[in-house]
Coordinates of C-alpha atoms in Angstrom, one line a residue:
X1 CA 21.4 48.2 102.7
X2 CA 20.6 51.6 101.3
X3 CA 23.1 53.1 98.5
X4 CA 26.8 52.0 99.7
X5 CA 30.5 53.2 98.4
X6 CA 33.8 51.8 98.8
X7 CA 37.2 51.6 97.3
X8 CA 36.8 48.3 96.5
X9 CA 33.8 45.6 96.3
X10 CA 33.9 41.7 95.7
X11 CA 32.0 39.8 94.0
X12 CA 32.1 36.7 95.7
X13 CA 32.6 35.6 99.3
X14 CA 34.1 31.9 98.2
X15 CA 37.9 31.2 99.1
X16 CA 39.6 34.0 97.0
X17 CA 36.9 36.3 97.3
X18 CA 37.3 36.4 101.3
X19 CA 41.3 36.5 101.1
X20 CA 41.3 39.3 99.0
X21 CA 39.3 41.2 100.4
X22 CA 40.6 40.7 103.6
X23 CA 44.3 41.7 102.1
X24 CA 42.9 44.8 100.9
X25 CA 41.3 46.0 103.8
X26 CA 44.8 45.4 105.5
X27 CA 47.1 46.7 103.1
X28 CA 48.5 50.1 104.2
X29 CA 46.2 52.1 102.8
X30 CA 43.1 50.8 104.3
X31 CA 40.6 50.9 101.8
X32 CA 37.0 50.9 102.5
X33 CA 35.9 46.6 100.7
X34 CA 32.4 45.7 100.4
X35 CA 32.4 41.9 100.4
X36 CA 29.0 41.0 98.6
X37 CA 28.1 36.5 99.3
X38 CA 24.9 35.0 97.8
X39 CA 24.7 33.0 100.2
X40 CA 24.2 32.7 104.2
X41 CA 27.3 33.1 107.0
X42 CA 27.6 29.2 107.5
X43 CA 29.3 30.3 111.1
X44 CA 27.4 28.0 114.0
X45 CA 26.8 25.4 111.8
X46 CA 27.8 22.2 113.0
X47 CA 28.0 20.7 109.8
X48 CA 30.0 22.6 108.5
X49 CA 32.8 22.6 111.0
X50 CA 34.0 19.3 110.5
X51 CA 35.0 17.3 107.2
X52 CA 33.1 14.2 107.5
X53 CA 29.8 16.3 109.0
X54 CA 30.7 18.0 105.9
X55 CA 29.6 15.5 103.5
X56 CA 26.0 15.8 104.8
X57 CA 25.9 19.4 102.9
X58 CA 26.1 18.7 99.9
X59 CA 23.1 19.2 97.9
X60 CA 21.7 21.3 100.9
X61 CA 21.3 25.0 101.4
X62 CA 25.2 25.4 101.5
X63 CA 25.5 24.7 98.2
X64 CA 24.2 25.3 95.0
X65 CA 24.1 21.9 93.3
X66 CA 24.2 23.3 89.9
X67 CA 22.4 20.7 87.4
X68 CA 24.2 20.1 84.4
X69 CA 22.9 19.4 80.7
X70 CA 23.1 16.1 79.6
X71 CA 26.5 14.9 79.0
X72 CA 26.8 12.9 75.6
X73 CA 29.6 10.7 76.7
X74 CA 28.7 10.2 80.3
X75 CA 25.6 8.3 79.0
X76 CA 23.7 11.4 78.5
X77 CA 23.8 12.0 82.5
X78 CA 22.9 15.2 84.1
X79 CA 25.6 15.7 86.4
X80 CA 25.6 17.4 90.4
X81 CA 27.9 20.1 90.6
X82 CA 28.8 20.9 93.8
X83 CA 29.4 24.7 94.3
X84 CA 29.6 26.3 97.6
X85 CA 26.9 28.7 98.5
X86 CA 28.1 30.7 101.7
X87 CA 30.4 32.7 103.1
X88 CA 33.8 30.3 102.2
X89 CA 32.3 29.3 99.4
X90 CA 34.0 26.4 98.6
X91 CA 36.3 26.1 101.8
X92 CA 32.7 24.7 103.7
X93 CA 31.8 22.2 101.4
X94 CA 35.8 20.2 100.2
X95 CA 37.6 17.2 102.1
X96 CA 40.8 19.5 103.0
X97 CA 43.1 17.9 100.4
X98 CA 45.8 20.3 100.1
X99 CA 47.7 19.0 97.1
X100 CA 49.9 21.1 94.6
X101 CA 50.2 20.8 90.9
X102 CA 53.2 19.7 89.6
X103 CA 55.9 22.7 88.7
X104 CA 55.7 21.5 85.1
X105 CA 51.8 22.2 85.1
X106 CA 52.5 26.0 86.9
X107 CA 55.6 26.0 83.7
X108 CA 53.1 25.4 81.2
X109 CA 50.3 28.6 82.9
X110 CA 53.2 30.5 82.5
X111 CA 53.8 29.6 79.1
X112 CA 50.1 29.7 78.4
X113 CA 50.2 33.7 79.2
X114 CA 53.5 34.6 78.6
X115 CA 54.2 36.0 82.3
X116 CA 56.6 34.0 84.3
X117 CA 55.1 34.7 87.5
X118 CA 52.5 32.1 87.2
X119 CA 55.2 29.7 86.8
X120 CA 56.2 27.2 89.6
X121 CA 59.2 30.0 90.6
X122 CA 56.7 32.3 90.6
X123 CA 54.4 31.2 92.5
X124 CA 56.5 29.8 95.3
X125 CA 56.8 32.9 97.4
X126 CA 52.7 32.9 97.0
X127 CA 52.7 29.0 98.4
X128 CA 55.3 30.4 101.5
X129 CA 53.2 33.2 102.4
X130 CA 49.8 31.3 101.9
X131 CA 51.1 28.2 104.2
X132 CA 51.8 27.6 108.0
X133 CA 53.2 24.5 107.1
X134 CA 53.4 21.7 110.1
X135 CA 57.0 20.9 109.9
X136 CA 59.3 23.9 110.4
X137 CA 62.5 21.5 109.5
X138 CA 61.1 21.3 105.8
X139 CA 62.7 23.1 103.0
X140 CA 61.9 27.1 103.3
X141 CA 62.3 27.7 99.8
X142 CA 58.9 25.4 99.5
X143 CA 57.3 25.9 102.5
X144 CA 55.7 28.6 104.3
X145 CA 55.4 28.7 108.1
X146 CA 53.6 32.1 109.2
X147 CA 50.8 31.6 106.9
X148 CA 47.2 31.8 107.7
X149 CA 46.5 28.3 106.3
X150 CA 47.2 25.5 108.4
X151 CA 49.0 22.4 106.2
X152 CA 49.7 18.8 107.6
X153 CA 50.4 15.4 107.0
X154 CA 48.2 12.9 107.6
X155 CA 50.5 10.8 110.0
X156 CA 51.8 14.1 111.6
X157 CA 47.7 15.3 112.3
X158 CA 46.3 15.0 115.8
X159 CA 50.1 14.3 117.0
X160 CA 50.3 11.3 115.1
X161 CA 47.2 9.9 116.4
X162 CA 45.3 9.6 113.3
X163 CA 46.8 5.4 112.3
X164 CA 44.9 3.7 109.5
X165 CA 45.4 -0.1 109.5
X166 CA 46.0 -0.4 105.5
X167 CA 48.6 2.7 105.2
X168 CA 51.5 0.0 105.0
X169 CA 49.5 -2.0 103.0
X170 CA 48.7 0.5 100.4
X171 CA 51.8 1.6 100.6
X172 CA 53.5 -1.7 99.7
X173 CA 50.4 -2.3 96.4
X174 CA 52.1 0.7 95.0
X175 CA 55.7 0.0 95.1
X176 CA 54.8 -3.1 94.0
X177 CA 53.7 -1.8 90.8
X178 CA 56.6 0.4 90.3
X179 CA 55.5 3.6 92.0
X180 CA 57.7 5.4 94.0
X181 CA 57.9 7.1 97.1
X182 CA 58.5 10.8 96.7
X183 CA 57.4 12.3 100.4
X184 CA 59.7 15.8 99.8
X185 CA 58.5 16.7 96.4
X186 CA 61.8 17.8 95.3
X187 CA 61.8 20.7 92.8
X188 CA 57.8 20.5 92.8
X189 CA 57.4 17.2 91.3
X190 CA 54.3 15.3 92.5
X191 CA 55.2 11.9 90.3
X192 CA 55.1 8.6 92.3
X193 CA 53.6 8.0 96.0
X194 CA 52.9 11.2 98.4
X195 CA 51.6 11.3 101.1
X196 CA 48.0 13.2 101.5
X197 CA 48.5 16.3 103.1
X198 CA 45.8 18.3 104.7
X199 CA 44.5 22.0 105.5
X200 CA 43.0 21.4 109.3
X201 CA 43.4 23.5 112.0
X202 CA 43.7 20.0 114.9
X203 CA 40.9 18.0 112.5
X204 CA 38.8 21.0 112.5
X205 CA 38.2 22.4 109.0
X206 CA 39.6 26.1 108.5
X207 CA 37.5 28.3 105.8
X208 CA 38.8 31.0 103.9
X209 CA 36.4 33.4 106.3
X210 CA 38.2 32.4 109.6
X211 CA 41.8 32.1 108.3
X212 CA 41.5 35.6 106.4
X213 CA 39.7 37.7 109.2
X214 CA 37.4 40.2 107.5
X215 CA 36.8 42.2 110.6
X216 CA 37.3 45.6 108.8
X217 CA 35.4 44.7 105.3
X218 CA 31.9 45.7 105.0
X219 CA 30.3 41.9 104.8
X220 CA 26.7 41.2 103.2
X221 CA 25.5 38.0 102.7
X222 CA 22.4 36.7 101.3
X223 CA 22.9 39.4 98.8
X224 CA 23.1 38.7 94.8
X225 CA 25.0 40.8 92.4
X226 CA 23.0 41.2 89.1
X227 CA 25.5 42.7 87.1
X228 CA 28.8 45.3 86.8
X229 CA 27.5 48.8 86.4
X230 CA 29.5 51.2 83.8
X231 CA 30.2 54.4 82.9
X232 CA 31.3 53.7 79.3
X233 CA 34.0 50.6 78.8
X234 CA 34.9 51.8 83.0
X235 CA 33.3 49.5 85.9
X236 CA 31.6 51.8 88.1
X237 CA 30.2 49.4 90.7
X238 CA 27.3 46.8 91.0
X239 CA 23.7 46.2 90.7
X240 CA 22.3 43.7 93.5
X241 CA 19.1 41.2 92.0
X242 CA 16.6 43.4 94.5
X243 CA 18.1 46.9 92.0
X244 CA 19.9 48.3 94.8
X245 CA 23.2 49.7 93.7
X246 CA 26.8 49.8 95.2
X247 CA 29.5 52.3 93.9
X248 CA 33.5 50.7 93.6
X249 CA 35.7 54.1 93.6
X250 CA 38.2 52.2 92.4
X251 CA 37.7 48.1 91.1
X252 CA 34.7 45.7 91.1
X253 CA 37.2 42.1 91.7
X254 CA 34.5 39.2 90.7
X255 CA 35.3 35.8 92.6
X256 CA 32.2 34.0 91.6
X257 CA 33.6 31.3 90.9
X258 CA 34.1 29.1 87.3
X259 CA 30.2 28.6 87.0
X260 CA 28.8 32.0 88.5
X261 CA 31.4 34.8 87.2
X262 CA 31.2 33.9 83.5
X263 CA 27.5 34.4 84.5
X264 CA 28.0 38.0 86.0
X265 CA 30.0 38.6 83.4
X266 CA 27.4 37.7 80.6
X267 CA 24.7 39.4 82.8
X268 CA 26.6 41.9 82.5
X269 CA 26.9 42.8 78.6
X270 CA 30.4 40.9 78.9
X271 CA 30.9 38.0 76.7
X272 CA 29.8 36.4 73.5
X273 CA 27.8 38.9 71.8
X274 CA 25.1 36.3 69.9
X275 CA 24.5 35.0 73.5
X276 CA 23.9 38.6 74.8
X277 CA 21.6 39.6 71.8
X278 CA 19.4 36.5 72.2
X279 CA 18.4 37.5 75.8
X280 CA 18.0 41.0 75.4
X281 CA 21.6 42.1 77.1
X282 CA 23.4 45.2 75.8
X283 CA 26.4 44.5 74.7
X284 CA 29.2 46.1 76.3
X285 CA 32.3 44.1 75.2
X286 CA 32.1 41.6 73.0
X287 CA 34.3 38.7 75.1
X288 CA 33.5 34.9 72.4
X289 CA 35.7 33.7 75.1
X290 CA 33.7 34.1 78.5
X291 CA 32.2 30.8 80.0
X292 CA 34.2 28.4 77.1
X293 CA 36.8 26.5 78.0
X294 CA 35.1 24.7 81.0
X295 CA 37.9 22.2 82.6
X296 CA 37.1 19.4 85.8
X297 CA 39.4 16.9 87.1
X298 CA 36.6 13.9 86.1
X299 CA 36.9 11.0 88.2
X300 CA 35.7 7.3 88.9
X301 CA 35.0 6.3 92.1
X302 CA 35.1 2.3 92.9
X303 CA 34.4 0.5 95.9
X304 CA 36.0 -2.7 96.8
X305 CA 34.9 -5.5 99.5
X306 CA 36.7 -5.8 102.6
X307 CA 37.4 -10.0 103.6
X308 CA 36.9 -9.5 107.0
X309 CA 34.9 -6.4 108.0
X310 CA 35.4 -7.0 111.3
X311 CA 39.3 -6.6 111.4
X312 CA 39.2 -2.8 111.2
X313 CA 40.3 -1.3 108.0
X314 CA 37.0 0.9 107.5
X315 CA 35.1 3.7 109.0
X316 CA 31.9 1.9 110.0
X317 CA 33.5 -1.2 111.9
X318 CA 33.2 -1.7 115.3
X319 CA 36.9 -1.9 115.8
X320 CA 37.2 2.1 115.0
X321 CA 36.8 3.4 118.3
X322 CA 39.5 6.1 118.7
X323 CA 38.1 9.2 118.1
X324 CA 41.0 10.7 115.7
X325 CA 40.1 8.3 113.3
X326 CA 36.8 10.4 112.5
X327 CA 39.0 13.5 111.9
X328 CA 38.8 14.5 107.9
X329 CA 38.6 12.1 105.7
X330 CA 40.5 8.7 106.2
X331 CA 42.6 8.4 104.0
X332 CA 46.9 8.3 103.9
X333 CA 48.6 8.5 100.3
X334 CA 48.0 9.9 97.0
X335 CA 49.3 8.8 93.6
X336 CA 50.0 10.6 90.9
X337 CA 51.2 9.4 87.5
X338 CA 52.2 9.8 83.5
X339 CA 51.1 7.4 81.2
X340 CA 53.0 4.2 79.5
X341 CA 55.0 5.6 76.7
X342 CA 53.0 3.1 74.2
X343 CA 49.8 4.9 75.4
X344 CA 50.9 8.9 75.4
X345 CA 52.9 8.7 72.3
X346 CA 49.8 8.1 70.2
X347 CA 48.3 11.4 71.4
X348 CA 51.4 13.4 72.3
X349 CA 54.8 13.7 70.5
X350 CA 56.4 16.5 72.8
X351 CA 58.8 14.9 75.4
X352 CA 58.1 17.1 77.8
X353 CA 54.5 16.2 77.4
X354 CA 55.3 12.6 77.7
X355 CA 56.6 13.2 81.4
X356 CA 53.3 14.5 82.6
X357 CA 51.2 13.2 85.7
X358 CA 47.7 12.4 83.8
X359 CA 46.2 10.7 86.6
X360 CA 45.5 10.6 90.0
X361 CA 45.0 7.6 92.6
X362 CA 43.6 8.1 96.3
X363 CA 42.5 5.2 98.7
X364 CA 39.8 6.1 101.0
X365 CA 38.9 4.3 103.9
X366 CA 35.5 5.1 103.6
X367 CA 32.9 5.0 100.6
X368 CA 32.1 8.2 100.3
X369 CA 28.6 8.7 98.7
X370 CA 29.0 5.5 96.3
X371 CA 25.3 4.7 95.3
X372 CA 24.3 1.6 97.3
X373 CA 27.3 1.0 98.7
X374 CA 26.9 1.1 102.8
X375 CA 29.3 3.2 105.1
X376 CA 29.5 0.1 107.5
X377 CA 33.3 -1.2 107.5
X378 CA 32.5 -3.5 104.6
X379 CA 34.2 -1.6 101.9
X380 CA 37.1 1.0 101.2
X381 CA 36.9 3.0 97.9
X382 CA 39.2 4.8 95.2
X383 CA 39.1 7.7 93.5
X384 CA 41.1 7.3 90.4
X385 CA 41.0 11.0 88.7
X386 CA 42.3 12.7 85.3
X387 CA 44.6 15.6 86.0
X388 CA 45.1 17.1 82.8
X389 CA 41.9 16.5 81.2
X390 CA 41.8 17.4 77.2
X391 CA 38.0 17.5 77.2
X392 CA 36.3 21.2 77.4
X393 CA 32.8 22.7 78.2
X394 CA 31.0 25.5 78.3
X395 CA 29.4 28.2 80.6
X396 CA 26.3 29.8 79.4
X397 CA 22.8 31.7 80.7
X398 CA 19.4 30.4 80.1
X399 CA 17.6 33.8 80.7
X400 CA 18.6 37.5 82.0
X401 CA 17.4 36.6 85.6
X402 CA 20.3 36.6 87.9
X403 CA 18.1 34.1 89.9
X404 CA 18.1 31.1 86.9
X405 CA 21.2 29.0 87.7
X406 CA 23.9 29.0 84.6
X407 CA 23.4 26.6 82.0
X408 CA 26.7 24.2 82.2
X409 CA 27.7 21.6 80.0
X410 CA 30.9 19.8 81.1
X411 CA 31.3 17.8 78.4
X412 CA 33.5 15.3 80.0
X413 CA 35.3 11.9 78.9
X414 CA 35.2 13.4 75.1
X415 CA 38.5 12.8 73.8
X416 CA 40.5 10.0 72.8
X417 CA 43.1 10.8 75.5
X418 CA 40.8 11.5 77.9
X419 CA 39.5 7.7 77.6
X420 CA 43.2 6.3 77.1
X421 CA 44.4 8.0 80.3
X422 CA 41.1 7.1 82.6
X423 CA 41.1 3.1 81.1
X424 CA 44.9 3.0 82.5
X425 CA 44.2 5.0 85.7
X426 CA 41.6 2.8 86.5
X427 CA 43.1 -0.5 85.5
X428 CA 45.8 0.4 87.7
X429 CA 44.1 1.3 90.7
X430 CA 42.3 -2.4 90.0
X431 CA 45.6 -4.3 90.2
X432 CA 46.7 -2.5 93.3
X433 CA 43.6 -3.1 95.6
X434 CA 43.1 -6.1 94.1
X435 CA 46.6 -8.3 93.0
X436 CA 48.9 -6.2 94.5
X437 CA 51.4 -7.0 97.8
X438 CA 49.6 -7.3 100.9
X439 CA 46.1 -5.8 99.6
X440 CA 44.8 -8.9 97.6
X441 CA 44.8 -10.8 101.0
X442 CA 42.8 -8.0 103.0
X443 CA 39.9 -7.1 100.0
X444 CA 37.5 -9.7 98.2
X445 CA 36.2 -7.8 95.4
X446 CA 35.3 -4.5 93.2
X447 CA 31.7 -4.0 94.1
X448 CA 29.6 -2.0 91.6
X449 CA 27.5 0.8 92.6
X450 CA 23.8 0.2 92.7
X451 CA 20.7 2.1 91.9
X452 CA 18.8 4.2 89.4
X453 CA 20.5 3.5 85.8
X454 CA 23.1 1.4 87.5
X455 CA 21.1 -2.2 86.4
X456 CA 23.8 -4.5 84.7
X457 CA 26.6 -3.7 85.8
X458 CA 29.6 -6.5 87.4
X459 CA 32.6 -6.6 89.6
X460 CA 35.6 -4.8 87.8
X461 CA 38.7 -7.5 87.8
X462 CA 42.3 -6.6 87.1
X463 CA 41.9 -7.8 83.8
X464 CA 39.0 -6.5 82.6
X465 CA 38.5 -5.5 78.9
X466 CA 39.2 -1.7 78.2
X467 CA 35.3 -1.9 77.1
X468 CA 34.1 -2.8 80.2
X469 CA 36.2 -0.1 82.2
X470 CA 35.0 2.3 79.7
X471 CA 31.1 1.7 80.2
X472 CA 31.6 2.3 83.7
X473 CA 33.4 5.1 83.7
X474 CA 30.5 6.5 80.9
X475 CA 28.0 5.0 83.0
X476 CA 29.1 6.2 86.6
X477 CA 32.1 8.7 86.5
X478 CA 31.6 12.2 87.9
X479 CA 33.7 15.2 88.5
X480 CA 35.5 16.4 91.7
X481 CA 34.4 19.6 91.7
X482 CA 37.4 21.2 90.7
X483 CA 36.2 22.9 87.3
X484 CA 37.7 26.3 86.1
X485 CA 38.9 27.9 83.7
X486 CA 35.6 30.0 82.3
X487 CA 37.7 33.2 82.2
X488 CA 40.9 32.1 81.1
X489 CA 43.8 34.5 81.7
X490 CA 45.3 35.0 77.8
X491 CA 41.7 34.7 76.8
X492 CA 39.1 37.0 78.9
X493 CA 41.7 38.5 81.5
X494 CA 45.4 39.9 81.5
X495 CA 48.1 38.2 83.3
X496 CA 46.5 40.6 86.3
X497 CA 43.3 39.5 86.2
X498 CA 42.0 42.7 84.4
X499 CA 39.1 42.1 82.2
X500 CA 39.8 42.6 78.5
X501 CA 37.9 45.9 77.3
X502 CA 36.8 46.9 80.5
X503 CA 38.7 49.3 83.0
X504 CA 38.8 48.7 87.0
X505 CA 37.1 45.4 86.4
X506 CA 39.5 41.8 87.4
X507 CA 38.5 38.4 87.8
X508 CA 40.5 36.7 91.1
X509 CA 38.9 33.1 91.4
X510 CA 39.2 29.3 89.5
X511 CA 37.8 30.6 86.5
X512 CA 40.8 33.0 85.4
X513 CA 43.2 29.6 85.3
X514 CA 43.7 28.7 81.7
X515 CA 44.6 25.1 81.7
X516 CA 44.2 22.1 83.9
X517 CA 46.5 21.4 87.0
X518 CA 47.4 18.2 88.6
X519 CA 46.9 18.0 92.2
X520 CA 43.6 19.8 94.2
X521 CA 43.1 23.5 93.6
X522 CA 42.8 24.8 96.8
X523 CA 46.5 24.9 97.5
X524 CA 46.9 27.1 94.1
X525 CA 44.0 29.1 94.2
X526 CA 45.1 30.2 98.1
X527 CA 48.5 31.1 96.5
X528 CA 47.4 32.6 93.1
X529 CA 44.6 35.4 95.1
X530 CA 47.7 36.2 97.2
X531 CA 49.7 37.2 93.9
X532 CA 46.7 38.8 92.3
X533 CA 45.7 40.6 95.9
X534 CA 49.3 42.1 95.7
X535 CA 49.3 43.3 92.1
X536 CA 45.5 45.2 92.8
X537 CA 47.7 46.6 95.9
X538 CA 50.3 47.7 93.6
X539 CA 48.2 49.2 91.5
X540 CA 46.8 51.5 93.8

């Protein structure tokens, strides 16, 4: 690549970086977009095609597997974090959940920044013109159907084909605990019993790089961006690791991602000016806020003994023999829930606070990467997940090198309400496998993971002691991979994205959203680069 110019390049060539640059290139103007991806084109890959397949790439070339510092109150663990290292970026390496936050969480970003349009109203023409939504009898004022992403149902995928044995079952264990069914999300509430919905094109997964075509953007990958170039406090272009340059007539739009663009930024002479100092940067803007304010949805996983293995309920028994049952993962309903008033009134005395969904229930029909636990129809698992975690981290660089991976701590599971809300989640999630309606005939047991550091530990009952639920969350939670927030709109960015300081410089990815969100952020991120993409439009 000798010396290159455009209107516009991107940093980036995960799930926003790909849609925005192919909005640009569209947009009536046509502006020349250099799309620069640290990583390989993943197209041909077999692996990465499907969502099961896709589990085999984590930790592989497709991703970078980021190692975190030890975390104090996860047993002083160093944690995997699963990054996506190609062209899709994360849309190659996730499950397909496509799962909103609740309008009160999209209230509060807008309250957060001041700017309604990051509230739920806000973004709901983002959602409609992100989604092709399956069912074109669903409400148009909350679904999209000319989209380029692909959204549907579970029971509605593969023409209904896709039939898990334990859906009624699961079903009923809720209910029987007082959940209840809420299948149209009315008014963007996700509280109660929904059912998973998915972003496949017929079981296939779709990245960002298929669905967004980027036939007239300038593509590089296996190219990495050292840092911004400037002319003064004005973004002039960027510096690849190799020194080769590339001139931005107009904006630089980094969509690195919540680990990687606090790093360009940083690399840059962007961000706390102590951290810049003691690796030799020049400071260019001195931004305390860049890579603080780390947020994950942190998660256990359990895994629970099936009675009679035989009968059908998991992947991995013989009695799975139609071939839709392999498409995504299986799986059919998702939970999402506040907490007891006895429990959030002791950390939070706002009544709207008191109404939020803190946690987060999914039953997979599979055990997906438990540690000793065997994908061979013995055993279903849980996720049980916090939505609105109070615990932050931090975002830092070990050296000047753009090569060194960033130095993360996650810091998870460090507040009281953090361990309140997880304890119940998980107690929960134990009664409903295991006492609850039709489930307590069909599974045995909670089965502890096994292996390195794992020694000790016993079955999880319904009634276990809080302690004993809290030493296995310390000793075996992880996150889902959902972090951001490392360049928090309010706090390193405008309501636009634009970097504080700096002129033709934005931020479009994960780690410009200020605050936790329930649901998974795929659905939000597709929408919120749609509304940024249009406001870098407007600008021009």
């Amino acid at each position: 690549m000798a010396h290159l110019a455009a209107d516009y390049i991107v940093v980036g060539g995960g799930l926003t970086g790909c849609l925005i640059a192919s909005r640009l290139s569209q947009s009536d103007r046509k502006p020349e977009v250099i799309l620069l991806e640290a990583g390989p084109d993943p197209y041909g890959n077999a692996a990465a095609a499907g969502f099961l397949s896709g589990l085999s790439l984590l930790g592989g070339e497709l991703d970078y597997a980021y190692q975190s510092e030890p975390v104090a109150n996860t047993a002083h663990r160093i944690h995997s974090l699963n990054s996506g290292k190609a062209l899709g970026g994360g849309s190659i390496l996730n499950f397909g959940g496509w799962l909103r936050a609740d309008a009160l969480d999209y209230d509060e970003w807008a309250d957060v920044v001041g700017d309604k349009r990051w509230s739920y109203e806000g973004f709901k023409p983002w959602f409609r013109k992100s989604e092709h939504f399956y069912d074109a009898s669903a409400d148009a004022d909350q679904h999209g159907f000319d989209g380029p992403m692909d959204v549907i149902s579970v029971s509605a995928s593969l023409s209904g084909a896709r039939k898990y044995l334990l859906r009624e079952p699961v079903k009923t264990a809720w209910s029987e605990l007082g959940v209840s069914l809420n299948l149209q999300k009315d008014n963007g509430t996700i509280t109660g019993l929904a059912e998973m919905y998915e972003n496949s094109r017929n079981g296939m997964r779709q990245p960002s790089y298929t669905a967004y075509p980027l036939n007239d953007v300038k593509v590089f990958t296996e190219t990495i961006v050292h840092r911004i170039t400037f002319s003064g406090s004005t973004a002039t272009g960027v510096e690849l690791a190799d020194g080769r340059k590339a001139t931005a007539r107009k904006e630089v739009i980094i969509c690195a991602g919540a680990y990687r663009t606090p790093q360009i930024l940083m690399l840059s002479g962007i961000g706390p000016s102590t951290t810049l100092s003691e690796q030799g940067i020049p400071v260019v803007y001195n931004s305390p806020h860049v890579g603080q304010n780390l947020h994950d949805h942190f998660a256990i996983y359990l895994a629970f003994r099936l009675r009679d293995p035989s009968a059908g309920y998991a992947l991995g028994s013989a009695a799975w023999q139609d071939p839709a049952l392999f498409k995504s993962l299986p799986w059919d309903w998702v939970v999402s829930q506040p907490l007891p008033a006895e429990i959030i009134t002791k950390h939070e005395s706002k009544a709207e606070k008191q109404k939020r969904n803190l946690y987060e229930v999914i039953t997979l029909y599979v055990p997906p990467g438990i540690p000793g636990i065997p994908i061979d129809g013995t055993h279903i698992a849980t996720s049980t997940m916090l939505l609105l975690p109070t615990s932050r981290g931090t975002v830092s660089i070990q050296s000047s090198d753009p090569k060194d991976p960033p130095r993360i701590q996650p810091n998870y599971f460090s507040t009281p309400l953090d361990r309140d809300a997880l304890i119940h989640g998980t107690r929960q999630t134990l009664k409903a496998i295991l006492t609850a309606g039709p489930m307590k005939s069909i599974v045995e047991s909670e089965t502890p993971p096994s292996g390195e550091g794992l020694d000790g530990l016993t079955p999880l009952t319904a009634d276990a002691s809080d302690e004993a639920i809290e030493d296995r969350i310390r000793r075996t939670g992880m996150q889902h991979h959902h972090s951001g927030g490392t360049a928090a709109m309010g706090k390193v960015v405008d309501v636009e994205g634009k970097v504080f300081g700096i002129n033709r410089l934005r931020v479009a990815d994960a780690s410009v959203i200020p605050i936790p969100l329930g649901g998974h952020p795929q659905a939000t991120l597709y929408a919120m680069a749609e509304q940024l993409v249009s406001m870098i439009i407007d600008d021009a």
